[in-house]
Coordinates of C-alpha atoms in Angstrom, one line a residue:
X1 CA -82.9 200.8 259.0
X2 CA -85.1 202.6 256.8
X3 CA -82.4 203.2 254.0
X4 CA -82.1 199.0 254.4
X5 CA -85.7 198.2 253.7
X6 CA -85.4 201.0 250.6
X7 CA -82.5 199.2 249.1
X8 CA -84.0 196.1 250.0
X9 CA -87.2 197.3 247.8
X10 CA -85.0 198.3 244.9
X11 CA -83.0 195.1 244.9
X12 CA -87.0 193.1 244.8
X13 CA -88.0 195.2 242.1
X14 CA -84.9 195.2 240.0
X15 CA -85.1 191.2 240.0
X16 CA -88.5 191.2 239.2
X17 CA -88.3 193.5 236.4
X18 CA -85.1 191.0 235.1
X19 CA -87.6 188.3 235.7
X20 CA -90.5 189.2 233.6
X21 CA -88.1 190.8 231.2
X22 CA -86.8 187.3 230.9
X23 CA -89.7 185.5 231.1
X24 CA -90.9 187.9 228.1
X25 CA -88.0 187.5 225.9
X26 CA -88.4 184.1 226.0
X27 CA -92.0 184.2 224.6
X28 CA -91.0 186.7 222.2
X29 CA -88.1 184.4 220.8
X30 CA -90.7 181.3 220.6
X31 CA -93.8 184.0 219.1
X32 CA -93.4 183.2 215.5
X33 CA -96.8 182.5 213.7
X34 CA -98.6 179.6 213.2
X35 CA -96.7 178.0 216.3
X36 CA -98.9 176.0 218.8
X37 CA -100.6 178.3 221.4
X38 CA -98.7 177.8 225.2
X39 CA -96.3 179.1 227.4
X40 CA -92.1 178.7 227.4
X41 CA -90.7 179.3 230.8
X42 CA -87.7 180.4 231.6
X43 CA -84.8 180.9 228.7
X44 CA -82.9 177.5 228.9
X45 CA -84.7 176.0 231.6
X46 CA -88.1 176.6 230.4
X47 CA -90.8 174.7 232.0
X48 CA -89.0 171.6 232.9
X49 CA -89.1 172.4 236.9
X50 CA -93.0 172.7 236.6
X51 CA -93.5 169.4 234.4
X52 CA -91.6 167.7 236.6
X53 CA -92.8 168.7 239.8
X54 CA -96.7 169.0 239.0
X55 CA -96.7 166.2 236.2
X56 CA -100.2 165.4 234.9
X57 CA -101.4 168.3 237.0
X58 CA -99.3 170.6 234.7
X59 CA -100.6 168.9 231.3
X60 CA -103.8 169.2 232.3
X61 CA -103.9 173.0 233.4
X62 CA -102.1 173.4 230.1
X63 CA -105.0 171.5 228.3
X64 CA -107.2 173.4 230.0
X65 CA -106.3 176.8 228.7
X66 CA -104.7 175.7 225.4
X67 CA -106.5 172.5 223.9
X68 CA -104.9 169.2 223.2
X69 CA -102.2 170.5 221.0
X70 CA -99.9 173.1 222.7
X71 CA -95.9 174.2 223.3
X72 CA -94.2 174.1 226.1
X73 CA -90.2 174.1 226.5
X74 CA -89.2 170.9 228.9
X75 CA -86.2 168.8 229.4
X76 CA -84.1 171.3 227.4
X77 CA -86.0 171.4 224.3
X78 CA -88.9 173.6 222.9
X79 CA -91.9 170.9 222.4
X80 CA -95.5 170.5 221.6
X81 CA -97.3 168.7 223.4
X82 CA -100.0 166.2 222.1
X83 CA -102.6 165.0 224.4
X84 CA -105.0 164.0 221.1
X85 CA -105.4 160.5 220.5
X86 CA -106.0 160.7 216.7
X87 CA -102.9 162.8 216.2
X88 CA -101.0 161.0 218.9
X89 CA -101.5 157.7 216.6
X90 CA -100.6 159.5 213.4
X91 CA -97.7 160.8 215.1
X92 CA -96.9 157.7 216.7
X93 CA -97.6 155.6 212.8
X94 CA -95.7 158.3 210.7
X95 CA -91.6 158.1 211.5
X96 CA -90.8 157.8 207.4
X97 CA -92.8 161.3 207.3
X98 CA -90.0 163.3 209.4
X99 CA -91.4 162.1 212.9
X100 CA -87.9 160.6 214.3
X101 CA -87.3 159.5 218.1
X102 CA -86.6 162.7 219.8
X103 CA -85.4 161.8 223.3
X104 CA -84.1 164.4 225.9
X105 CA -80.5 165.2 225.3
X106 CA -79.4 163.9 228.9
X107 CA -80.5 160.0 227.8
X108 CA -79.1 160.3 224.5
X109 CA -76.0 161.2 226.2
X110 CA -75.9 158.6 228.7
X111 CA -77.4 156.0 227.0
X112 CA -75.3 156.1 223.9
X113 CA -76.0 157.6 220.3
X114 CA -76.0 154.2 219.3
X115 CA -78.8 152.9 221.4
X116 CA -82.1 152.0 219.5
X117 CA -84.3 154.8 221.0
X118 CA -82.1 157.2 219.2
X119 CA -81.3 156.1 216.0
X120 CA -83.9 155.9 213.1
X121 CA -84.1 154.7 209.2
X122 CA -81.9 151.9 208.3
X123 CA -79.7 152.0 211.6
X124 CA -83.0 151.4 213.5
X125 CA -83.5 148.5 211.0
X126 CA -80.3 147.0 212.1
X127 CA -80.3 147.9 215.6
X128 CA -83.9 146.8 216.6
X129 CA -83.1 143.4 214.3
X130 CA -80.2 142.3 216.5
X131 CA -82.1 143.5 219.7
X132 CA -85.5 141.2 218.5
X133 CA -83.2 138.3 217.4
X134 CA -82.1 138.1 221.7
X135 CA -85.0 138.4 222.7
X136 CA -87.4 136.1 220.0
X137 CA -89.8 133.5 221.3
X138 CA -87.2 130.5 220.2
X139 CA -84.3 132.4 222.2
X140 CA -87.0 133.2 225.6
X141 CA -88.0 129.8 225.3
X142 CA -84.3 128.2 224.8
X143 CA -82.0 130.5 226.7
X144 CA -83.4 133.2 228.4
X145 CA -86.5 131.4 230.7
X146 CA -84.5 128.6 232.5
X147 CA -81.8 131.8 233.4
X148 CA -84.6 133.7 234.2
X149 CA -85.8 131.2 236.6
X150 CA -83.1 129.6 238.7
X151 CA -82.4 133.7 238.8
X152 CA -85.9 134.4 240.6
X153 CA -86.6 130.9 242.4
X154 CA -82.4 131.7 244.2
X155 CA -83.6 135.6 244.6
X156 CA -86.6 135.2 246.6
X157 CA -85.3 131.5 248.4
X158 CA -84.6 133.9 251.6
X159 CA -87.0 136.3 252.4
X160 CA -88.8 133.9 255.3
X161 CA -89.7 136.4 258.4
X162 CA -87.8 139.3 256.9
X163 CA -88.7 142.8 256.5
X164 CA -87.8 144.1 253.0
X165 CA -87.9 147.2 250.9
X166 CA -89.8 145.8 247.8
X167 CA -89.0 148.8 245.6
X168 CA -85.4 148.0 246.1
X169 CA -85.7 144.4 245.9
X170 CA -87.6 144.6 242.6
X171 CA -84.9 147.4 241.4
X172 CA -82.1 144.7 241.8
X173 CA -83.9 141.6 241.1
X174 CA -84.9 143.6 237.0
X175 CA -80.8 144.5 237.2
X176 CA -79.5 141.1 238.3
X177 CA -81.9 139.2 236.2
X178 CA -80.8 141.0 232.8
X179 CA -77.2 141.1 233.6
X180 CA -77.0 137.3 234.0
X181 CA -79.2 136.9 230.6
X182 CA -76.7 139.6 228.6
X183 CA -73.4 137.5 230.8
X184 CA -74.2 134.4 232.5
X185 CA -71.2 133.4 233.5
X186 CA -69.6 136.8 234.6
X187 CA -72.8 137.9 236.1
X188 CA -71.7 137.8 239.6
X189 CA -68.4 139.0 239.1
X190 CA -69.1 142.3 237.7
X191 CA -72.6 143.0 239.6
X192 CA -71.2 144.6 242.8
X193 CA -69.7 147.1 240.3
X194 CA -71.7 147.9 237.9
X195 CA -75.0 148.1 239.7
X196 CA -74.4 150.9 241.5
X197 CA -73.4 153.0 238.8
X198 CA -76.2 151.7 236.7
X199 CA -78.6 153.6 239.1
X200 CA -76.9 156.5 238.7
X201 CA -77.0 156.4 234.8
X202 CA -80.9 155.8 235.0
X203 CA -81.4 158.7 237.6
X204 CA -79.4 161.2 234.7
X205 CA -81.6 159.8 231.7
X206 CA -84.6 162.1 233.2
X207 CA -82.5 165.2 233.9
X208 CA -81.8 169.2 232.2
X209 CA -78.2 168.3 230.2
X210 CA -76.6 170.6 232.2
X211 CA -73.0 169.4 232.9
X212 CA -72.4 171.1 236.5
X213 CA -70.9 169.3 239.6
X214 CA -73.9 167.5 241.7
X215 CA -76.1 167.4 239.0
X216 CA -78.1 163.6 238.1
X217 CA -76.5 164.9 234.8
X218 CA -72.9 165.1 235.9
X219 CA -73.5 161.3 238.0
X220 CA -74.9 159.7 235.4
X221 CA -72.2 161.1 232.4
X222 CA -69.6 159.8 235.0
X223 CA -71.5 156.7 235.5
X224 CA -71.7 156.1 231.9
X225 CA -67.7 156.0 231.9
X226 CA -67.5 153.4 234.3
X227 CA -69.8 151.0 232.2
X228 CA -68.3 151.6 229.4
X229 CA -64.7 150.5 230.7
X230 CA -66.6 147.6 232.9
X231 CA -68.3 146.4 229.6
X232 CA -65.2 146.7 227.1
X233 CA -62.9 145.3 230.0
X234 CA -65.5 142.2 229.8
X235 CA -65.6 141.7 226.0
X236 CA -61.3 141.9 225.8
X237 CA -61.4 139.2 228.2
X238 CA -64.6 137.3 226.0
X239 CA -62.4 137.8 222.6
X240 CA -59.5 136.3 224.5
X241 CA -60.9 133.2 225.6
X242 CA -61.4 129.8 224.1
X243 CA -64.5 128.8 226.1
X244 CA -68.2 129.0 224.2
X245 CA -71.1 130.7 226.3
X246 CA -74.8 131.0 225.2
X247 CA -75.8 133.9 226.7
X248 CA -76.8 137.9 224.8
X249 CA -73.2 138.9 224.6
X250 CA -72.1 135.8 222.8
X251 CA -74.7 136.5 220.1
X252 CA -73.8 140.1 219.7
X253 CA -70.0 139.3 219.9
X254 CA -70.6 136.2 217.3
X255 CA -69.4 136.9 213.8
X256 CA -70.6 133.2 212.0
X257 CA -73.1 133.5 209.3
X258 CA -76.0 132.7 212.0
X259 CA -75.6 136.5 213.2
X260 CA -77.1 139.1 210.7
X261 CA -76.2 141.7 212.3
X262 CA -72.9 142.4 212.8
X263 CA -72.2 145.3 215.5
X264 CA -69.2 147.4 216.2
X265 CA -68.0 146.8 220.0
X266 CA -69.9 150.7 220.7
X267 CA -72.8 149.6 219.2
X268 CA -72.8 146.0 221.1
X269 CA -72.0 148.2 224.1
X270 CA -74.8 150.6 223.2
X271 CA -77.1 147.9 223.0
X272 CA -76.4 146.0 226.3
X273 CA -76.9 149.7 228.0
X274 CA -80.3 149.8 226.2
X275 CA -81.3 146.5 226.8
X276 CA -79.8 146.9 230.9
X277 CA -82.4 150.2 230.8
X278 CA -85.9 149.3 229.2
X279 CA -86.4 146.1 231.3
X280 CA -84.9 148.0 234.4
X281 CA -87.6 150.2 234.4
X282 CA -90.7 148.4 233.6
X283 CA -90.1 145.3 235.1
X284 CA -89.0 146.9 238.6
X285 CA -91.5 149.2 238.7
X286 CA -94.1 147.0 237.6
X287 CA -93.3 144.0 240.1
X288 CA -92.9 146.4 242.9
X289 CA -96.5 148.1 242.3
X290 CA -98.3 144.6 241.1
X291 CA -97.2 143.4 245.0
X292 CA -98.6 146.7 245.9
X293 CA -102.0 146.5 244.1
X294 CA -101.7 142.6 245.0
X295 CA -101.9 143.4 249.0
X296 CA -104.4 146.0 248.8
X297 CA -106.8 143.6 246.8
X298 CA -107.0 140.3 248.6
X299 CA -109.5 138.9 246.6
X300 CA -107.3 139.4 243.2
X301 CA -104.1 138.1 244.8
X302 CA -106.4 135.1 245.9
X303 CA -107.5 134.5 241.8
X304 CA -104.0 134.8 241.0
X305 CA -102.5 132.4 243.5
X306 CA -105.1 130.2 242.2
X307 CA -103.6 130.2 239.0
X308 CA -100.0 129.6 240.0
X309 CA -101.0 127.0 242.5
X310 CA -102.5 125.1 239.7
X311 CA -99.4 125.2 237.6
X312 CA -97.2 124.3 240.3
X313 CA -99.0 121.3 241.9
X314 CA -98.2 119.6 238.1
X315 CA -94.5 119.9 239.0
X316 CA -91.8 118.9 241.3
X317 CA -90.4 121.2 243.9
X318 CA -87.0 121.4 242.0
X319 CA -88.9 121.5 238.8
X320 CA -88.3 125.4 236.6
X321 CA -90.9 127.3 235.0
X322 CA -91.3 126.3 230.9
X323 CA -92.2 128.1 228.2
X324 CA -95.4 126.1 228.1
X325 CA -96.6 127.3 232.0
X326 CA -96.7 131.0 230.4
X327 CA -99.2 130.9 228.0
X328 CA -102.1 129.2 231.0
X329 CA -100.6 132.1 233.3
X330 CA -103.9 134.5 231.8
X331 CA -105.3 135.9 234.6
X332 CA -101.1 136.9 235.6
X333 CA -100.7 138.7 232.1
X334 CA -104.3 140.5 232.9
X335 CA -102.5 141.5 236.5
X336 CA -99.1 143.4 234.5
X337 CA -101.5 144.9 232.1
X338 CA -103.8 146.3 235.4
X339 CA -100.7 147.4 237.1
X340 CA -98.9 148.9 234.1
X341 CA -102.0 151.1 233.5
X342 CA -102.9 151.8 236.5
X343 CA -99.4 153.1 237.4
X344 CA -98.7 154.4 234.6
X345 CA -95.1 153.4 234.4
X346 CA -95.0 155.0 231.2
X347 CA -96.3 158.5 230.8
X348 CA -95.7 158.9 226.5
X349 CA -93.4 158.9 223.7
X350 CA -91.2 161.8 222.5
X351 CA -90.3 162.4 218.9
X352 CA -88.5 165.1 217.2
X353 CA -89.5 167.0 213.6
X354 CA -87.1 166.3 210.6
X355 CA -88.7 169.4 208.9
X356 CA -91.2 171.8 209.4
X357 CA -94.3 170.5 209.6
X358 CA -98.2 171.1 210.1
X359 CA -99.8 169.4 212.4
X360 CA -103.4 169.9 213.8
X361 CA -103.4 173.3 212.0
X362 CA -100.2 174.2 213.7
X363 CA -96.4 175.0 212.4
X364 CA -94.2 172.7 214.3
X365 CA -90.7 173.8 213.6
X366 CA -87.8 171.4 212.9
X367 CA -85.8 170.5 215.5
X368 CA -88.8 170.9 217.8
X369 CA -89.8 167.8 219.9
X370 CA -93.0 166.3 220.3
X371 CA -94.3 164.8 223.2
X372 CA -96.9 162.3 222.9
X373 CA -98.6 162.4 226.2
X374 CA -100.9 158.8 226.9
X375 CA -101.0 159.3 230.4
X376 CA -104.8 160.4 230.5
X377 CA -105.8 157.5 227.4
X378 CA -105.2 155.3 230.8
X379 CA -107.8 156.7 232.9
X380 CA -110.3 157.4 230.1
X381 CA -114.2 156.1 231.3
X382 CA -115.1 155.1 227.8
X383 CA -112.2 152.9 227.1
X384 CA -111.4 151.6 230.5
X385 CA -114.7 151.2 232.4
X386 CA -114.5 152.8 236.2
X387 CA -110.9 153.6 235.5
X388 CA -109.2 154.4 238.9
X389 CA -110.2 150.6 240.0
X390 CA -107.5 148.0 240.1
X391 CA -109.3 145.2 238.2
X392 CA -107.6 142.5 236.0
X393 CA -110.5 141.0 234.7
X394 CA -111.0 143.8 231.9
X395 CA -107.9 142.3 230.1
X396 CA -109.3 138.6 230.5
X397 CA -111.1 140.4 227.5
X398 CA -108.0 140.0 224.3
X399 CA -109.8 142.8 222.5
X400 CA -108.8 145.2 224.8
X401 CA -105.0 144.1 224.1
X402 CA -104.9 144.7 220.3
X403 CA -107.4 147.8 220.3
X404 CA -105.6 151.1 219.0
X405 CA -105.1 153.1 222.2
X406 CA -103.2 150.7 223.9
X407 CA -99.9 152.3 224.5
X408 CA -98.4 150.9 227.5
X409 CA -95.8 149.2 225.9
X410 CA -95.6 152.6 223.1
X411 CA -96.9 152.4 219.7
X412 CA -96.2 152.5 216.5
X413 CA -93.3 151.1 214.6
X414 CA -91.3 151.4 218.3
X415 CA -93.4 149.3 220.4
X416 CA -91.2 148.2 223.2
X417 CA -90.0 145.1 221.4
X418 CA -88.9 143.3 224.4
X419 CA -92.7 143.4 225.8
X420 CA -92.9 139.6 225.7
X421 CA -89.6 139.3 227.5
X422 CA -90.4 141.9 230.3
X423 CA -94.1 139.8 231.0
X424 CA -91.7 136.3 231.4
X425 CA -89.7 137.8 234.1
X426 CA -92.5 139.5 235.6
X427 CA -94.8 136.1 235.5
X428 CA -91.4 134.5 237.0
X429 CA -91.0 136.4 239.8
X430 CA -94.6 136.5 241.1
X431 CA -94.5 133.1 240.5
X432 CA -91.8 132.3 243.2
X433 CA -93.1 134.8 245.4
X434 CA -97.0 134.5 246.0
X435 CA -96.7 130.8 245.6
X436 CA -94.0 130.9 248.9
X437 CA -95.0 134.2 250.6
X438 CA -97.7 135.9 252.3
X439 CA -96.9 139.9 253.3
X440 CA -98.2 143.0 255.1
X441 CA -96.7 146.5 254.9
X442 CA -95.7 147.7 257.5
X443 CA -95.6 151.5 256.9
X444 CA -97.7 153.9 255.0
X445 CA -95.3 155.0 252.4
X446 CA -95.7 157.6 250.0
X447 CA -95.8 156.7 246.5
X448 CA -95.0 159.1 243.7
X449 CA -96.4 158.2 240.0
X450 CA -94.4 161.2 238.2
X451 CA -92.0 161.6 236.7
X452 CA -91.5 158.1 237.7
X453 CA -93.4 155.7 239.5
X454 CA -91.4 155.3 243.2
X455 CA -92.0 155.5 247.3
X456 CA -89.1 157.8 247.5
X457 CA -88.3 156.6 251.1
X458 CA -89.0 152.9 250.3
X459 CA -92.0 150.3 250.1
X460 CA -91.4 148.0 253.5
X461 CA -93.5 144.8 253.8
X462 CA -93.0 141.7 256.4
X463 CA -92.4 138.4 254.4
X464 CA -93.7 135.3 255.8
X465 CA -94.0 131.7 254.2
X466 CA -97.4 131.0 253.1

């Protein structure tokens, strides 16, 4: 027994020594002067289990002992981190100075290295001028609205005296709702599917690129496969029929002089991934915690009802939401804009260095990603008065909009392009649903807000006609 707990000792200290001699090799490698001051974790892994686990708990202890500019190695990539708001806009306003995208390996794998978060210069150009000619005012207005809502008004028709998980109602309902605007007709068809694995590709976006079996890396890679035979499966069959549609994939697939931008099929592909993941995230989230914020805030729910009472008593039953209803819909806008910073469905940008650069008095090496934390520019007193309270009525003030730290929707030349999009389907849905429904929770789930925003074991409510 006592030549046991001896061995035992040894083997402790011998992996502690490997430890530290690890964890100091790794500091050593990442020691070169003039670097930001910070720690590096672990030798491939770094820091990403901490980030991920502690989220703005870890940026903050960080900022504590290191200022607003400091490294850190995360998501398989050594990166500084800026929590400064000046240098987070010149960041953010400066990609032509050798400030690229930078995103983690794992979503440029499995979103495509055609997608528009990774490309940059005059492939951006192209990309993001194809992406905003979908989603322009002219083709919300024309095409994508009245899909948008027979899609919500038929989504919500049954949820009379049912209990429902609103986090995975809103999770299909931003799918569904995209799908059918990128593929009317063949919408349905493909849904059961595709949907599936297109959970699995989002789950391996935020993941270390480490290809082993059981991994969110290996699912998604594997998802990505099935997408990609779904998606060229459905454009063979588009290119080999006679019959005109008026839907996204028609207008990447179009090759008349009205189309600019003509796309390879893997970057039309590429770009219905990328369009399938920006509004999946944001406008899932967002919905789910606005009927969150909604329940726990009766008298805001009752302002907003107001408003979409108001709009509907000047239609028929069967009559759709227009064009024209969004821009009354104020106070609604102001609610997205609460919820969205408030939740913080997006925690920052990343972007990756062309060259070596000086930044804040610091060498940032090329190759070296930078992460442009606006988490905390959410919460800040001086900009958003009382800042943990859920209150729409700050944003019935447009100032607030166009000011220079509003990042929700990013910054810079990449601001989310299809913001105005995401806010119609958003509008759309609460429209159906606080206009038919009243609702209670019925549990005290746990909500999460890093690194995404979710009640890992659901958000139930009880649905009852209003």
């Amino acid at each position: 027994m006592a030549l046991f707990m001896v061995v035992l000792v040894l083997v402790f200290i011998l992996a502690l020594s490997i430890c530290t001699a690890l964890l100091r090799w790794n500091e050593l490698k990442f020691s070169k002067k003039g670097l930001p001051p910070g720690t590096m974790g672990w030798p491939i892994f770094g820091e990403t289990t901490e980030f991920l686990k502690q989220g703005p708990n870890f940026m903050k202890n960080q900022r504590a002992r290191y200022g607003s500019f400091f490294k850190s190695h995360i998501l398989g990539c050594p990166t500084a981190v800026s929590m400064d708001p000046e240098l987070n806009r010149y960041i953010l306003m400066n990609e032509a100075k050798g400030l690229v995208p930078g995103y983690p390996q794992s979503m440029l794998d499995i979103l495509g290295k055609c997608n528009i978060a990774a490309v940059h210069g005059s492939t951006h150009k192209q990309m993001r001028g194809a992406l905003l000619a979908l989603i322009s005012p002219t083709m919300i207005k024309q095409q994508l609205l009245p899909k948008i809502d027979e899609f919500m008004r038929n989504f919500v028709s049954d949820w009379d005296n049912k209990i429902i998980d609103i986090q995975e109602k809103t999770k299909q309902m931003a799918f569904l709702s995209s799908l059918k605007q990128i593929a009317s007709v063949e919408s349905t068809s493909i849904a059961r599917e595709f949907m599936p694995e297109f959970f699995k590709l989002v789950l391996g976006t935020l993941s270390l690129p480490i290809d082993l079996p059981g991994t969110n890396y290996r699912r998604g890679l594997k998802a990505r496969k099935i997408i990609l035979t779904i998606l060229k499966q459905l454009i063979g069959k588009r290119r080999g029929c006679q019959e005109s549609h008026k839907d996204m994939l028609a207008y990447l697939m179009s090759k008349d002089d009205n189309n600019r931008y003509k796309l390879s099929d893997a970057e039309i592909i590429d770009q219905i991934i990328t369009i399938l993941y920006s509004g999946y995230e944001t406008v899932s989230t967002t919905s789910m915690m606005a009927v969150k914020y909604l329940h726990d805030h009766p008298s805001i729910l009752e302002e907003l009802r107001k408003e979409h009472m108001a709009i509907r008593e000047k239609k028929r039953p069967e009559d759709p939401i227009e064009w024209n209803d969004l821009k009354p819909m104020k106070f609604t806008r102001a609610v997205i804009f609460e919820t969205s910073r408030l939740a913080t469905i997006v925690n920052g940008v990343l972007r990756k260095t062309t060259e070596e650069m000086e930044l804040n008095g610091f060498v940032v090496p090329k190759g070296w990603r930078i992460y442009v934390y606006t988490r905390e520019i959410n919460y800040d007193p001086f900009i958003y008065p009382d800042p943990l309270a859920f209150n729409p009525w700050r944003w019935m003030d447009k100032s607030l909009e166009s000011q220079s730290n509003f990042l929700i929707f990013g910054g810079g030349t990449r601001q989310c392009p299809g913001k105005e999009l995401g806010i119609a389907e958003i509008s759309t849905f609460l429209h159906y649903f606080i206009t038919r429904y009243r609702w209670e929770e019925i549990g005290g789930e746990k909500l999460m807000k890093f690194p995404r925003v979710e009640a890992p074991n659901g958000l139930h409510i009880r649905v009852s006609s209003y």
